[in-house]
PDB file of C-alpha atoms in Angstrom:
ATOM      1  CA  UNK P   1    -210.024  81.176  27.364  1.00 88.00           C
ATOM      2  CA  UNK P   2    -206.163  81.187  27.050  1.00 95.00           C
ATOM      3  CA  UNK P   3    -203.886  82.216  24.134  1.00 98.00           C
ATOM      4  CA  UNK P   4    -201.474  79.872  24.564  1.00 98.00           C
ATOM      5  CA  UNK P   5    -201.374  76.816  21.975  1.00 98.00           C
ATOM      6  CA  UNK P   6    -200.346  74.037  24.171  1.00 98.00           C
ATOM      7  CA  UNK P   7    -201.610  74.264  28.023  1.00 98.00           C
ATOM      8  CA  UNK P   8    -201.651  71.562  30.750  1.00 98.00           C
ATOM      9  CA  UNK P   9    -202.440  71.484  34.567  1.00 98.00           C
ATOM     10  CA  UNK P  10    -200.610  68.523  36.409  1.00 98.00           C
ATOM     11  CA  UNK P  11    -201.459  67.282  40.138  1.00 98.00           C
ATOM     12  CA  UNK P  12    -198.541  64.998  41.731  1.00 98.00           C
ATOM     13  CA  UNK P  13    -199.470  63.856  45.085  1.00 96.00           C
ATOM     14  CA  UNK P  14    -198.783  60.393  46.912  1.00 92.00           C
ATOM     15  CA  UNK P  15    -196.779  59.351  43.652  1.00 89.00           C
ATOM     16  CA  UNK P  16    -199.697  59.432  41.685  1.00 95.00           C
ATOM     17  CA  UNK P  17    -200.525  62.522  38.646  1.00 96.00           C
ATOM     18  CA  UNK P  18    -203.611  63.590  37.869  1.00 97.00           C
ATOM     19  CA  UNK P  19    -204.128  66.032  34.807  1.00 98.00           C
ATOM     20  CA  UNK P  20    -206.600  68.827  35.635  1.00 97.00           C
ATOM     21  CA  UNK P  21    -206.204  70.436  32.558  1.00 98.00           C
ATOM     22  CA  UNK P  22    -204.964  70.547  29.102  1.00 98.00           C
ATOM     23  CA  UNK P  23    -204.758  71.529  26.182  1.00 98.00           C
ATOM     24  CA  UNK P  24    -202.938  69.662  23.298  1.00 98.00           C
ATOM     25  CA  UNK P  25    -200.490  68.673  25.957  1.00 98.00           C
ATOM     26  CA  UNK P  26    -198.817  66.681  23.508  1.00 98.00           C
ATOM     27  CA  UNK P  27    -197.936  69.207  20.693  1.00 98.00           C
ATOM     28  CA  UNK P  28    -194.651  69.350  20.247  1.00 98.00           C
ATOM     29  CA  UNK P  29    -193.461  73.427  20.252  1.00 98.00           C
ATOM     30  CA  UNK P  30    -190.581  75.678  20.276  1.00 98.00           C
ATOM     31  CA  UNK P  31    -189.584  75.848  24.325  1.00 98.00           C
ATOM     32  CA  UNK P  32    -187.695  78.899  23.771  1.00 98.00           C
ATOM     33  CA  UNK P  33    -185.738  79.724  27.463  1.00 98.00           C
ATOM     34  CA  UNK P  34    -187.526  76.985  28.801  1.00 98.00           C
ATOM     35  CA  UNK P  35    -184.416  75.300  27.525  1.00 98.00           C
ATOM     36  CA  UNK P  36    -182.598  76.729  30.233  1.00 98.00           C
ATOM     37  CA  UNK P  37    -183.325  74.117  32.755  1.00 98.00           C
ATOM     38  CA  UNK P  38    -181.904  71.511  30.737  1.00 98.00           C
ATOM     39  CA  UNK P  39    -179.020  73.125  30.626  1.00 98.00           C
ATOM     40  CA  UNK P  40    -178.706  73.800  34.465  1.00 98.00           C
ATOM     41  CA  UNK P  41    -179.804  70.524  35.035  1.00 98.00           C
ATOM     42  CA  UNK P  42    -176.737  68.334  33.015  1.00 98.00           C
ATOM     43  CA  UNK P  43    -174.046  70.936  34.511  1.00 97.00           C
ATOM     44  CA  UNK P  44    -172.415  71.689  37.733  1.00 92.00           C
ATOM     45  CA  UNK P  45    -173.183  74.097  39.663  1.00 89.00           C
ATOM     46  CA  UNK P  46    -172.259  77.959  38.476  1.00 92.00           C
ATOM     47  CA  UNK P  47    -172.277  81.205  39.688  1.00 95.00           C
ATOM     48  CA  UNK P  48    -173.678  81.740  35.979  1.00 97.00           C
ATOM     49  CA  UNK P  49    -177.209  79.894  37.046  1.00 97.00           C
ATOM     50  CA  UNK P  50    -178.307  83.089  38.430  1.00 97.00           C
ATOM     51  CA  UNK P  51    -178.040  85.304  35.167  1.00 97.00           C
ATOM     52  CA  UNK P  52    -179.440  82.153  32.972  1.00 97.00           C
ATOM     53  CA  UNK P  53    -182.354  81.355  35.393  1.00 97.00           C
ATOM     54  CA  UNK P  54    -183.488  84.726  36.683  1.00 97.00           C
ATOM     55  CA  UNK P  55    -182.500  87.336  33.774  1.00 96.00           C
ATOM     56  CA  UNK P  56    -182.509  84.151  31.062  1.00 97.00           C
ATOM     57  CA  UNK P  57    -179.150  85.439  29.347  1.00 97.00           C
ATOM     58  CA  UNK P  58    -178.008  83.170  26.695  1.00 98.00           C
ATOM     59  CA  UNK P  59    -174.512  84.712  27.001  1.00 98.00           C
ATOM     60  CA  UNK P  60    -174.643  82.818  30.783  1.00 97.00           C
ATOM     61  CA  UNK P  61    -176.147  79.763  28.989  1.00 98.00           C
ATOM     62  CA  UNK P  62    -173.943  79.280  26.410  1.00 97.00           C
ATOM     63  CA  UNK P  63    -170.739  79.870  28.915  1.00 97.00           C
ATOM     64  CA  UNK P  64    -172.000  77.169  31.036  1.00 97.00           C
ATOM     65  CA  UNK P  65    -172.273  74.947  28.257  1.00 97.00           C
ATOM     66  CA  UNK P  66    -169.519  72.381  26.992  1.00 96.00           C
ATOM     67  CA  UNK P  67    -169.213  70.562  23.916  1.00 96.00           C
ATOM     68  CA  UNK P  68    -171.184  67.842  25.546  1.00 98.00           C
ATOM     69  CA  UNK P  69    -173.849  69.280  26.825  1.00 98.00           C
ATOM     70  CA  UNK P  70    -176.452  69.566  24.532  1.00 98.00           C
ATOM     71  CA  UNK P  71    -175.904  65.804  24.002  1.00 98.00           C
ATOM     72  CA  UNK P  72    -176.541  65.651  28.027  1.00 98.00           C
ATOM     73  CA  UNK P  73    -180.071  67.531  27.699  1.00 98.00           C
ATOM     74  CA  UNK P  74    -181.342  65.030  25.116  1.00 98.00           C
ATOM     75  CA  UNK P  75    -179.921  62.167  27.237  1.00 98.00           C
ATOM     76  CA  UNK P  76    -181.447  63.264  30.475  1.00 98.00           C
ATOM     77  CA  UNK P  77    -184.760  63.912  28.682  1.00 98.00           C
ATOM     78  CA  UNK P  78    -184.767  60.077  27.251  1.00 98.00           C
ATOM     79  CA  UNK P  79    -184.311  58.826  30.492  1.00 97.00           C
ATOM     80  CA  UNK P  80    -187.039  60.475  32.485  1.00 97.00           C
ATOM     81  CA  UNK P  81    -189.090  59.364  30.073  1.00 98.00           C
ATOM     82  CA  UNK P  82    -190.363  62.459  27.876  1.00 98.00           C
ATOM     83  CA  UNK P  83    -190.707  61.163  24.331  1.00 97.00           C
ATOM     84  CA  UNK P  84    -192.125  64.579  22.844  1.00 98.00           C
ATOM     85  CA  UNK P  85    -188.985  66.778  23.078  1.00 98.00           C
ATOM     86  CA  UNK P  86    -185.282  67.470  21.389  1.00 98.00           C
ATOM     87  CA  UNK P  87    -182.162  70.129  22.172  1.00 98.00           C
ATOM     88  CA  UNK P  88    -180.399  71.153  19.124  1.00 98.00           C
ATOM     89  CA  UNK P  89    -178.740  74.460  21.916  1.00 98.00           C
ATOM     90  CA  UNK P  90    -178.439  75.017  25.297  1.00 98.00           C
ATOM     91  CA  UNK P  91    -180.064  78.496  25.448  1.00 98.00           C
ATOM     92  CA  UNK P  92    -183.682  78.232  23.422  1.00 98.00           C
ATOM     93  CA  UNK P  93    -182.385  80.035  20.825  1.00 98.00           C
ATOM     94  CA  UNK P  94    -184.944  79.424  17.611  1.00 98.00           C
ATOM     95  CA  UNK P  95    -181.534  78.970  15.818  1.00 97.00           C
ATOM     96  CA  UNK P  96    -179.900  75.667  15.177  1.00 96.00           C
ATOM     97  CA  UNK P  97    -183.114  73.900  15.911  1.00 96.00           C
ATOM     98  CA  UNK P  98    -185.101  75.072  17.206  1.00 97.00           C
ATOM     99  CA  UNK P  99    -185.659  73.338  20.587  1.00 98.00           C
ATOM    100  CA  UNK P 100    -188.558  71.962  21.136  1.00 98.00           C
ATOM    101  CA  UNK P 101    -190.827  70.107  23.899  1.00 98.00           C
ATOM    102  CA  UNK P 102    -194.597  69.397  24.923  1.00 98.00           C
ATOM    103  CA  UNK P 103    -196.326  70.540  27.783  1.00 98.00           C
ATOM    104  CA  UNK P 104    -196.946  67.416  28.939  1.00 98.00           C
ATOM    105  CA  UNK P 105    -193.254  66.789  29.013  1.00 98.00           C
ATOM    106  CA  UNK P 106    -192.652  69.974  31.112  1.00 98.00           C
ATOM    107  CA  UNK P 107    -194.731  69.217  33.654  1.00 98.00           C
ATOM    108  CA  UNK P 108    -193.151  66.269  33.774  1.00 98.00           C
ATOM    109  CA  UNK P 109    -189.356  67.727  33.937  1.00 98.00           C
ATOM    110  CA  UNK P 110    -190.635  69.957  37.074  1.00 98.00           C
ATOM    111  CA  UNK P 111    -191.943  67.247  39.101  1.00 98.00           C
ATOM    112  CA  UNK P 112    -188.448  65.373  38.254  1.00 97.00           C
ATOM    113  CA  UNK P 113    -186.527  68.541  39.080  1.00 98.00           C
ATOM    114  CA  UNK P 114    -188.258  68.381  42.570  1.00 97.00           C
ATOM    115  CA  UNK P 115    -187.088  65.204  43.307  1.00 97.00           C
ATOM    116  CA  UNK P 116    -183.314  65.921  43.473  1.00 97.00           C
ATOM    117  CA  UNK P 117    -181.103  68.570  45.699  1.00 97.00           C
ATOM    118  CA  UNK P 118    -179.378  69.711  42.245  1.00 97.00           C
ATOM    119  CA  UNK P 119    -182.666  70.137  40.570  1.00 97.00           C
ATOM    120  CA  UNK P 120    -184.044  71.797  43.963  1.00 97.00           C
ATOM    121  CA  UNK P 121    -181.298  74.325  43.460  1.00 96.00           C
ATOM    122  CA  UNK P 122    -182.027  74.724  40.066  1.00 97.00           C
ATOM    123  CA  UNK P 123    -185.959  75.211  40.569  1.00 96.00           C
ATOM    124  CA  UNK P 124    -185.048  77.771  44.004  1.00 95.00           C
ATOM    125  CA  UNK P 125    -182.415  80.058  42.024  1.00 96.00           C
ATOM    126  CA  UNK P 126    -185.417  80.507  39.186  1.00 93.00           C
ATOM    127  CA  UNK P 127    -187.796  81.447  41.925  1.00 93.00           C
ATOM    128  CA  UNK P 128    -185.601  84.351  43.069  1.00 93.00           C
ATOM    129  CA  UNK P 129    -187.334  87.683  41.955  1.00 92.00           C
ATOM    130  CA  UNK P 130    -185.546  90.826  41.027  1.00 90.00           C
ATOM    131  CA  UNK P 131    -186.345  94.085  39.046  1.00 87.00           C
ATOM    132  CA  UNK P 132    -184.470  92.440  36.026  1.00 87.00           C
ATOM    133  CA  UNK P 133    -185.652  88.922  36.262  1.00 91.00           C
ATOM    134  CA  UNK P 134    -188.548  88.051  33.422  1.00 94.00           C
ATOM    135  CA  UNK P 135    -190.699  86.074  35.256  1.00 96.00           C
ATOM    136  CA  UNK P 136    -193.500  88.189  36.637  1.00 95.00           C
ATOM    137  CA  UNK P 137    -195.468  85.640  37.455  1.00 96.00           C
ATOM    138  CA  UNK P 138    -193.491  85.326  40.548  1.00 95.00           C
ATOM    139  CA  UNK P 139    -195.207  88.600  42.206  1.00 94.00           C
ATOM    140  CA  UNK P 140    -198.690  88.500  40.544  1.00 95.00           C
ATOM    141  CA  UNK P 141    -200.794  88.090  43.434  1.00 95.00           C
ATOM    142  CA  UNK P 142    -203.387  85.988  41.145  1.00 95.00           C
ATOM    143  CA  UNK P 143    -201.586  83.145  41.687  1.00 96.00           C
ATOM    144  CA  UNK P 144    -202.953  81.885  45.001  1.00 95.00           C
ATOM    145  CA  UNK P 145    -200.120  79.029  45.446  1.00 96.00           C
ATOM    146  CA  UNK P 146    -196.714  79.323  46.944  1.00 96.00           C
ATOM    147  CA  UNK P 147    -194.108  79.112  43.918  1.00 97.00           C
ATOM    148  CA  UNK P 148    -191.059  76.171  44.450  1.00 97.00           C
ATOM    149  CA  UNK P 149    -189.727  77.757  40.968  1.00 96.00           C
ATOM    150  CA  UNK P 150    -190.512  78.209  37.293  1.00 96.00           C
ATOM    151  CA  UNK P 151    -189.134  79.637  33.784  1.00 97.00           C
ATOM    152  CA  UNK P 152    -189.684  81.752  31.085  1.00 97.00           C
ATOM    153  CA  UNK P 153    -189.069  82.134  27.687  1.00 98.00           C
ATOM    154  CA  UNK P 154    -189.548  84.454  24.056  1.00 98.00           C
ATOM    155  CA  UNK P 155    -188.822  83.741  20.761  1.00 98.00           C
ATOM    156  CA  UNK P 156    -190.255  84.329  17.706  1.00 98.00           C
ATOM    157  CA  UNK P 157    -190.703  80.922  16.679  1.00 97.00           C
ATOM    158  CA  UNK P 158    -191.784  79.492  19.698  1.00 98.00           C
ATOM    159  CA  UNK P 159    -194.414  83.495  21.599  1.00 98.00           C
ATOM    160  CA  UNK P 160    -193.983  83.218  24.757  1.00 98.00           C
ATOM    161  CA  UNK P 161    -193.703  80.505  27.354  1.00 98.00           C
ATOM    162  CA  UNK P 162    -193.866  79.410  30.622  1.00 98.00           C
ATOM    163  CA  UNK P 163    -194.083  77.194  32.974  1.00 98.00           C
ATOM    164  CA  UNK P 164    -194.390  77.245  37.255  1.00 98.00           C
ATOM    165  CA  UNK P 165    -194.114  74.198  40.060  1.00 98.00           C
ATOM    166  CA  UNK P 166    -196.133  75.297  42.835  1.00 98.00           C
ATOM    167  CA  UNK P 167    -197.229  73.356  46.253  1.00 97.00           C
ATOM    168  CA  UNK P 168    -200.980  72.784  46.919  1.00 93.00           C
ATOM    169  CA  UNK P 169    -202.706  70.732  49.546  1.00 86.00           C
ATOM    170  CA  UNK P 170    -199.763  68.859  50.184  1.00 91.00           C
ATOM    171  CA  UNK P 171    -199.582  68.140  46.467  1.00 96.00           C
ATOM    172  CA  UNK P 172    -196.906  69.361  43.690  1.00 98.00           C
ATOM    173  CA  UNK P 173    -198.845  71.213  41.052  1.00 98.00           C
ATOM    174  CA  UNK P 174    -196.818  71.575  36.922  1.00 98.00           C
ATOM    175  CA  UNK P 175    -198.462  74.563  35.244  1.00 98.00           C
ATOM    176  CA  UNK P 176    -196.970  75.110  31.356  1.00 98.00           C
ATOM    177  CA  UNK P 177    -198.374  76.809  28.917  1.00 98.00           C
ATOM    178  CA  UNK P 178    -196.447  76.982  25.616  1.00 98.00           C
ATOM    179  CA  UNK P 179    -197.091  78.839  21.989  1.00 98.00           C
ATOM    180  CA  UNK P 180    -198.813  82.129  24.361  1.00 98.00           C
ATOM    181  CA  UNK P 181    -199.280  85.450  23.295  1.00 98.00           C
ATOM    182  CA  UNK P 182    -199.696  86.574  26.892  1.00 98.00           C
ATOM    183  CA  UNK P 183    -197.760  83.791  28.787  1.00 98.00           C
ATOM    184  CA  UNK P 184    -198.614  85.626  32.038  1.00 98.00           C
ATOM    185  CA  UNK P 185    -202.157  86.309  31.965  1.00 98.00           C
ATOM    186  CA  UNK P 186    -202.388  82.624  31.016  1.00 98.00           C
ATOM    187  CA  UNK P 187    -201.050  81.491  33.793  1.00 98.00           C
ATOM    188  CA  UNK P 188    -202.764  83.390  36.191  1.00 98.00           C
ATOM    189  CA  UNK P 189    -206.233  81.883  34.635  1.00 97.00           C
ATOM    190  CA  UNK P 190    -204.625  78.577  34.630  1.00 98.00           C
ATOM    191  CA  UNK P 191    -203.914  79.328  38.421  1.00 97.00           C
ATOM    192  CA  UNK P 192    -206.923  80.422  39.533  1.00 96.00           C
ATOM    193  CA  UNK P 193    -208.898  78.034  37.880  1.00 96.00           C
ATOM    194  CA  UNK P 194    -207.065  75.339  39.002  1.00 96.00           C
ATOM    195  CA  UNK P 195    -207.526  76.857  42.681  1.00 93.00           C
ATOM    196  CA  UNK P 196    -211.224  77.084  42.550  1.00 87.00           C
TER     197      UNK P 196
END
């Protein structure tokens, strides 16, 4: 049992996906700092990333922003193909929009972050763990896989969220769970389960 609203488990391996799990991966949902990698994703490389990616500021986010960019997010999100999400800001901010995505669709932007060095980058700097970052799920020793990178976010519109690429038996593995009330303990079940 998880608390999150929208859940979904995906396998990549040999260029084919397999869903393990889900749960209304297609409801579309406030992504909250989620966002984030959108917005690392359509810019050049910063010496903001860090504070956006590990400490999710939306001070960093909206610095590394230009006028164009939010038009960039919704552009690079047309062309990889995800049909169940929309940028209105470039830091998840429930305010103007808010932003919103579908599980399904996340999963789907990890595996695509994977395949480039800029989204490598992007998916490495949110992997980095300090005392101020907010993704615990990088240290919880429940999770039995080795972590490429992931994201967090909080709103009140949107819970909590989260999502994690992980490697598995020479596999790529999406894990987002979106709408939680305990983003983190959701995970970890997701994890596990997925490992048994």
């Amino acid at each position: 049992v998880i608390t999150a609203s929208s859940s979904i488990v995906v396998q990549f391996k040999n260029g084919e996906e397999t869903i393990l799990f889900s749960k209304n991966p297609d409801m579309e949902l406030p992504l909250a700092s989620i966002t984030k990698l959108f917005t690392a994703y359509v810019s050049t490389s910063s010496d903001l990333f860090y504070p956006m990616l590990v400490e999710s500021s939306n001070e960093a986010a909206e610095k590394v922003a230009s006028k164009n960019t939010v038009a960039m997010m919704n552009g690079f999100a047309k062309e990889i193909g995800l049909t169940h999400t929309m940028f209105f800001n470039p830091s998840g901010k429930d305010a103007p929009g808010p932003n919103f995505s579908s599980a399904k669709d996340i999963a789907h932007l990890m595996y695509e972050l994977y395949q480039t060095e800029h989204g490598k980058e992007i998916l490495m700097i949110g992997r980095a763990f300090t005392p101020t970052a907010t993704n615990k799920s990088l240290v919880d020793p429940r999770i039995p896989f080795k972590i490429i990178g992931g994201k967090t976010g909080e709103t009140p519109k949107a819970g909590q969220t989260l999502t994690l690429l992980v490697e598995a038996d020479n596999s790529l593995i999406a894990l987002v769970v979106l709408g939680s009330k305990n983003r983190f303990e959701d995970m970890a079940k997701l994890a596990q389960w997925t490992n048994e």
